[in-house]
PDB file of C-alpha atoms in Angstrom:
ATOM      1  CA  UNK A   1      66.178  -1.602  -9.954  1.00 50.00           C
ATOM      2  CA  UNK A   2      64.160   2.211 -11.005  1.00 62.00           C
ATOM      3  CA  UNK A   3      60.827   2.147  -9.629  1.00 83.00           C
ATOM      4  CA  UNK A   4      57.423   2.496 -11.531  1.00 89.00           C
ATOM      5  CA  UNK A   5      56.570   5.367 -13.370  1.00 91.00           C
ATOM      6  CA  UNK A   6      52.965   5.376 -14.592  1.00 93.00           C
ATOM      7  CA  UNK A   7      51.843   7.434 -17.567  1.00 94.00           C
ATOM      8  CA  UNK A   8      48.662   9.126 -17.614  1.00 92.00           C
ATOM      9  CA  UNK A   9      45.829   8.189 -20.016  1.00 87.00           C
ATOM     10  CA  UNK A  10      44.754  11.303 -21.942  1.00 76.00           C
ATOM     11  CA  UNK A  11      41.610  12.792 -20.892  1.00 71.00           C
ATOM     12  CA  UNK A  12      38.298  11.786 -22.010  1.00 74.00           C
ATOM     13  CA  UNK A  13      39.530   7.567 -21.861  1.00 80.00           C
ATOM     14  CA  UNK A  14      36.854   6.014 -23.905  1.00 89.00           C
ATOM     15  CA  UNK A  15      38.226   3.598 -25.751  1.00 92.00           C
ATOM     16  CA  UNK A  16      38.843  -0.171 -24.988  1.00 95.00           C
ATOM     17  CA  UNK A  17      41.711  -0.911 -24.567  1.00 96.00           C
ATOM     18  CA  UNK A  18      42.969   1.789 -22.327  1.00 94.00           C
ATOM     19  CA  UNK A  19      40.089   4.020 -21.414  1.00 92.00           C
ATOM     20  CA  UNK A  20      38.460   4.333 -17.990  1.00 89.00           C
ATOM     21  CA  UNK A  21      35.644   5.543 -19.221  1.00 90.00           C
ATOM     22  CA  UNK A  22      34.428   2.164 -21.226  1.00 91.00           C
ATOM     23  CA  UNK A  23      32.539   0.521 -18.517  1.00 91.00           C
ATOM     24  CA  UNK A  24      33.176  -3.293 -20.720  1.00 91.00           C
ATOM     25  CA  UNK A  25      37.036  -1.962 -21.702  1.00 93.00           C
ATOM     26  CA  UNK A  26      40.003  -3.580 -20.429  1.00 96.00           C
ATOM     27  CA  UNK A  27      40.605  -0.723 -19.244  1.00 94.00           C
ATOM     28  CA  UNK A  28      45.064  -1.618 -19.124  1.00 96.00           C
ATOM     29  CA  UNK A  29      47.665   0.966 -16.715  1.00 95.00           C
ATOM     30  CA  UNK A  30      50.556   1.838 -18.484  1.00 97.00           C
ATOM     31  CA  UNK A  31      53.651   1.579 -16.676  1.00 96.00           C
ATOM     32  CA  UNK A  32      57.548   2.503 -17.213  1.00 94.00           C
ATOM     33  CA  UNK A  33      60.954   0.383 -15.727  1.00 91.00           C
ATOM     34  CA  UNK A  34      64.126   0.204 -16.244  1.00 87.00           C
ATOM     35  CA  UNK A  35      63.799   2.127 -19.629  1.00 83.00           C
ATOM     36  CA  UNK A  36      60.937  -0.689 -20.838  1.00 93.00           C
ATOM     37  CA  UNK A  37      57.254  -0.313 -21.245  1.00 97.00           C
ATOM     38  CA  UNK A  38      54.523  -2.395 -19.361  1.00 98.00           C
ATOM     39  CA  UNK A  39      51.268  -3.031 -19.663  1.00 97.00           C
ATOM     40  CA  UNK A  40      49.163  -4.549 -16.531  1.00 96.00           C
ATOM     41  CA  UNK A  41      45.135  -5.839 -17.403  1.00 96.00           C
ATOM     42  CA  UNK A  42      42.696  -7.626 -15.661  1.00 96.00           C
ATOM     43  CA  UNK A  43      40.949 -10.178 -18.360  1.00 97.00           C
ATOM     44  CA  UNK A  44      37.331 -10.257 -17.612  1.00 96.00           C
ATOM     45  CA  UNK A  45      34.996 -12.713 -17.608  1.00 96.00           C
ATOM     46  CA  UNK A  46      33.425 -10.720 -20.129  1.00 95.00           C
ATOM     47  CA  UNK A  47      36.484 -10.420 -22.401  1.00 96.00           C
ATOM     48  CA  UNK A  48      35.848 -14.379 -22.456  1.00 97.00           C
ATOM     49  CA  UNK A  49      35.863 -16.688 -25.958  1.00 96.00           C
ATOM     50  CA  UNK A  50      36.304 -20.818 -25.207  1.00 96.00           C
ATOM     51  CA  UNK A  51      35.041 -21.295 -21.201  1.00 97.00           C
ATOM     52  CA  UNK A  52      37.312 -19.807 -19.111  1.00 97.00           C
ATOM     53  CA  UNK A  53      39.718 -18.928 -21.860  1.00 98.00           C
ATOM     54  CA  UNK A  54      39.936 -14.957 -23.028  1.00 98.00           C
ATOM     55  CA  UNK A  55      38.895 -14.774 -26.874  1.00 98.00           C
ATOM     56  CA  UNK A  56      41.562 -14.272 -29.152  1.00 98.00           C
ATOM     57  CA  UNK A  57      40.605 -10.857 -30.094  1.00 98.00           C
ATOM     58  CA  UNK A  58      41.076  -9.627 -26.641  1.00 98.00           C
ATOM     59  CA  UNK A  59      44.521 -11.006 -26.575  1.00 98.00           C
ATOM     60  CA  UNK A  60      45.539  -9.139 -29.920  1.00 98.00           C
ATOM     61  CA  UNK A  61      44.286  -5.777 -28.729  1.00 98.00           C
ATOM     62  CA  UNK A  62      45.787  -6.222 -25.313  1.00 98.00           C
ATOM     63  CA  UNK A  63      49.001  -6.462 -27.543  1.00 98.00           C
ATOM     64  CA  UNK A  64      48.333  -4.245 -30.534  1.00 98.00           C
ATOM     65  CA  UNK A  65      48.000  -1.554 -28.079  1.00 98.00           C
ATOM     66  CA  UNK A  66      50.827  -2.414 -25.786  1.00 98.00           C
ATOM     67  CA  UNK A  67      53.156  -2.119 -28.483  1.00 98.00           C
ATOM     68  CA  UNK A  68      51.365   1.202 -29.343  1.00 97.00           C
ATOM     69  CA  UNK A  69      51.996   2.628 -26.088  1.00 97.00           C
ATOM     70  CA  UNK A  70      55.520   1.739 -26.609  1.00 97.00           C
ATOM     71  CA  UNK A  71      55.897   3.611 -29.808  1.00 97.00           C
ATOM     72  CA  UNK A  72      53.869   7.046 -28.388  1.00 95.00           C
ATOM     73  CA  UNK A  73      56.111   6.995 -25.493  1.00 95.00           C
ATOM     74  CA  UNK A  74      58.564   6.814 -26.564  1.00 95.00           C
ATOM     75  CA  UNK A  75      59.130   7.565 -30.193  1.00 94.00           C
ATOM     76  CA  UNK A  76      56.217   9.931 -29.175  1.00 94.00           C
ATOM     77  CA  UNK A  77      54.917  10.677 -32.687  1.00 94.00           C
ATOM     78  CA  UNK A  78      51.162  10.176 -34.391  1.00 95.00           C
ATOM     79  CA  UNK A  79      50.542   6.089 -35.765  1.00 96.00           C
ATOM     80  CA  UNK A  80      48.636   4.008 -36.934  1.00 96.00           C
ATOM     81  CA  UNK A  81      48.926   0.007 -36.600  1.00 98.00           C
ATOM     82  CA  UNK A  82      49.838  -1.376 -40.105  1.00 98.00           C
ATOM     83  CA  UNK A  83      50.582  -4.926 -40.198  1.00 98.00           C
ATOM     84  CA  UNK A  84      49.958  -7.254 -36.430  1.00 98.00           C
ATOM     85  CA  UNK A  85      51.049 -10.996 -36.017  1.00 98.00           C
ATOM     86  CA  UNK A  86      50.641 -12.752 -32.847  1.00 98.00           C
ATOM     87  CA  UNK A  87      51.970 -15.839 -31.420  1.00 98.00           C
ATOM     88  CA  UNK A  88      49.115 -17.512 -29.266  1.00 98.00           C
ATOM     89  CA  UNK A  89      51.782 -19.549 -27.435  1.00 98.00           C
ATOM     90  CA  UNK A  90      49.041 -21.092 -24.074  1.00 98.00           C
ATOM     91  CA  UNK A  91      45.802 -20.351 -23.132  1.00 98.00           C
ATOM     92  CA  UNK A  92      45.195 -16.989 -22.093  1.00 98.00           C
ATOM     93  CA  UNK A  93      42.352 -17.898 -19.069  1.00 98.00           C
ATOM     94  CA  UNK A  94      39.865 -14.823 -17.759  1.00 97.00           C
ATOM     95  CA  UNK A  95      39.636 -13.436 -14.524  1.00 97.00           C
ATOM     96  CA  UNK A  96      43.520 -13.439 -13.906  1.00 97.00           C
ATOM     97  CA  UNK A  97      45.765 -10.608 -14.769  1.00 97.00           C
ATOM     98  CA  UNK A  98      48.914  -9.825 -17.094  1.00 98.00           C
ATOM     99  CA  UNK A  99      51.843  -8.133 -17.602  1.00 98.00           C
ATOM    100  CA  UNK A 100      52.744  -7.508 -21.398  1.00 98.00           C
ATOM    101  CA  UNK A 101      56.481  -5.768 -21.727  1.00 98.00           C
ATOM    102  CA  UNK A 102      56.620  -4.136 -25.198  1.00 98.00           C
ATOM    103  CA  UNK A 103      59.823  -3.372 -26.885  1.00 96.00           C
ATOM    104  CA  UNK A 104      61.353  -0.656 -30.275  1.00 97.00           C
ATOM    105  CA  UNK A 105      62.607  -3.252 -32.800  1.00 97.00           C
ATOM    106  CA  UNK A 106      63.081  -0.178 -35.829  1.00 97.00           C
ATOM    107  CA  UNK A 107      62.457   3.054 -36.169  1.00 96.00           C
ATOM    108  CA  UNK A 108      62.411   5.262 -39.119  1.00 95.00           C
ATOM    109  CA  UNK A 109      60.814   8.439 -40.762  1.00 94.00           C
ATOM    110  CA  UNK A 110      57.753   6.228 -41.745  1.00 97.00           C
ATOM    111  CA  UNK A 111      57.173   3.015 -40.636  1.00 98.00           C
ATOM    112  CA  UNK A 112      57.823   1.911 -36.761  1.00 98.00           C
ATOM    113  CA  UNK A 113      58.114  -2.320 -35.617  1.00 98.00           C
ATOM    114  CA  UNK A 114      57.517  -3.280 -32.074  1.00 98.00           C
ATOM    115  CA  UNK A 115      57.024  -6.235 -30.579  1.00 98.00           C
ATOM    116  CA  UNK A 116      54.553  -6.889 -27.088  1.00 98.00           C
ATOM    117  CA  UNK A 117      55.053 -10.059 -25.011  1.00 98.00           C
ATOM    118  CA  UNK A 118      52.190 -10.723 -22.295  1.00 98.00           C
ATOM    119  CA  UNK A 119      52.822 -12.725 -19.449  1.00 98.00           C
ATOM    120  CA  UNK A 120      51.316 -14.311 -16.445  1.00 98.00           C
ATOM    121  CA  UNK A 121      51.415 -13.786 -12.809  1.00 97.00           C
ATOM    122  CA  UNK A 122      54.005 -16.591 -12.616  1.00 97.00           C
ATOM    123  CA  UNK A 123      56.527 -15.691 -16.080  1.00 97.00           C
ATOM    124  CA  UNK A 124      55.932 -17.302 -18.162  1.00 98.00           C
ATOM    125  CA  UNK A 125      55.021 -16.288 -22.084  1.00 98.00           C
ATOM    126  CA  UNK A 126      51.646 -16.206 -22.977  1.00 98.00           C
ATOM    127  CA  UNK A 127      51.524 -14.185 -26.514  1.00 98.00           C
ATOM    128  CA  UNK A 128      54.171 -12.358 -27.811  1.00 98.00           C
ATOM    129  CA  UNK A 129      53.655 -10.233 -31.372  1.00 98.00           C
ATOM    130  CA  UNK A 130      55.337  -8.192 -34.019  1.00 98.00           C
ATOM    131  CA  UNK A 131      53.796  -5.270 -35.332  1.00 98.00           C
ATOM    132  CA  UNK A 132      54.448  -2.736 -37.473  1.00 98.00           C
ATOM    133  CA  UNK A 133      53.092   0.971 -37.640  1.00 98.00           C
ATOM    134  CA  UNK A 134      52.313   3.492 -40.104  1.00 98.00           C
ATOM    135  CA  UNK A 135      53.878   7.148 -38.610  1.00 98.00           C
ATOM    136  CA  UNK A 136      51.534   9.730 -39.622  1.00 96.00           C
ATOM    137  CA  UNK A 137      52.806  13.262 -39.353  1.00 95.00           C
ATOM    138  CA  UNK A 138      50.440  16.147 -37.678  1.00 94.00           C
ATOM    139  CA  UNK A 139      48.163  16.891 -40.972  1.00 95.00           C
ATOM    140  CA  UNK A 140      48.029  13.475 -41.188  1.00 95.00           C
ATOM    141  CA  UNK A 141      46.407  13.162 -38.092  1.00 94.00           C
ATOM    142  CA  UNK A 142      44.730  16.496 -38.043  1.00 94.00           C
ATOM    143  CA  UNK A 143      42.708  15.070 -41.116  1.00 95.00           C
ATOM    144  CA  UNK A 144      42.167  11.259 -39.376  1.00 91.00           C
ATOM    145  CA  UNK A 145      40.535  13.030 -35.645  1.00 92.00           C
ATOM    146  CA  UNK A 146      41.608  16.797 -35.381  1.00 92.00           C
ATOM    147  CA  UNK A 147      40.528  15.718 -30.928  1.00 90.00           C
ATOM    148  CA  UNK A 148      42.180  12.818 -30.547  1.00 89.00           C
ATOM    149  CA  UNK A 149      45.348  14.993 -32.248  1.00 92.00           C
ATOM    150  CA  UNK A 150      44.644  17.722 -29.623  1.00 91.00           C
ATOM    151  CA  UNK A 151      44.013  15.704 -26.579  1.00 89.00           C
ATOM    152  CA  UNK A 152      47.747  12.828 -27.879  1.00 90.00           C
ATOM    153  CA  UNK A 153      50.328  16.719 -28.057  1.00 92.00           C
ATOM    154  CA  UNK A 154      48.798  17.270 -24.276  1.00 91.00           C
ATOM    155  CA  UNK A 155      49.192  13.833 -24.099  1.00 91.00           C
ATOM    156  CA  UNK A 156      53.201  14.280 -25.021  1.00 91.00           C
ATOM    157  CA  UNK A 157      53.381  16.937 -23.306  1.00 90.00           C
ATOM    158  CA  UNK A 158      52.332  15.179 -19.720  1.00 89.00           C
ATOM    159  CA  UNK A 159      54.855  12.233 -19.660  1.00 88.00           C
ATOM    160  CA  UNK A 160      57.850  14.336 -21.270  1.00 82.00           C
ATOM    161  CA  UNK A 161      57.827  15.581 -17.710  1.00 79.00           C
ATOM    162  CA  UNK A 162      57.740  12.186 -16.167  1.00 76.00           C
ATOM    163  CA  UNK A 163      60.676  11.472 -18.179  1.00 62.00           C
ATOM    164  CA  UNK A 164      62.322  12.623 -20.994  1.00 55.00           C
ATOM    165  CA  UNK A 165      62.427   9.141 -22.989  1.00 54.00           C
ATOM    166  CA  UNK A 166      65.677  10.173 -24.980  1.00 50.00           C
ATOM    167  CA  UNK A 167      67.165   9.734 -22.059  1.00 46.00           C
ATOM    168  CA  UNK A 168      66.135   5.978 -22.873  1.00 44.00           C
ATOM    169  CA  UNK A 169      68.262   3.456 -24.742  1.00 38.00           C
ATOM    170  CA  UNK A 170      66.795   2.356 -27.828  1.00 34.00           C
ATOM    171  CA  UNK A 171      66.238  -1.118 -27.915  1.00 34.00           C
TER     172      UNK A 171
END
């Protein structure tokens, strides 16, 4: 079994899900182990919906971000979420930590289909999702956000030095 290899975050991160600089954000951490991408997340009291239970939108954010990082890491392409279907299986408690596992299901030049599974500390599945991601060309990304284009190209270069995803089996 391989060790965890943590992925660097893009600079100036204020993203609600993965940014280190957002005081109210999830501050998700991502790592690769055994050819799979995982995220670690602590759900805080500030993310509550019903008393003691995470808001469903927070759970969706964790799943979406894990699928997105899975696609970004393994495919090294620019994307936006197109659709997402979520199945909630158990209440996700606040003030607890969770592991989310991402997987690519199908990929072509225009769309990538991915899956994420949210697990509690005991390994029970709390929620899962399937998402479809629209592949953006470099020109599309430039028009959408020139700053993010540069940040993502820099990030692709950094993670490329950690592990070569082409050596991973695509599942």
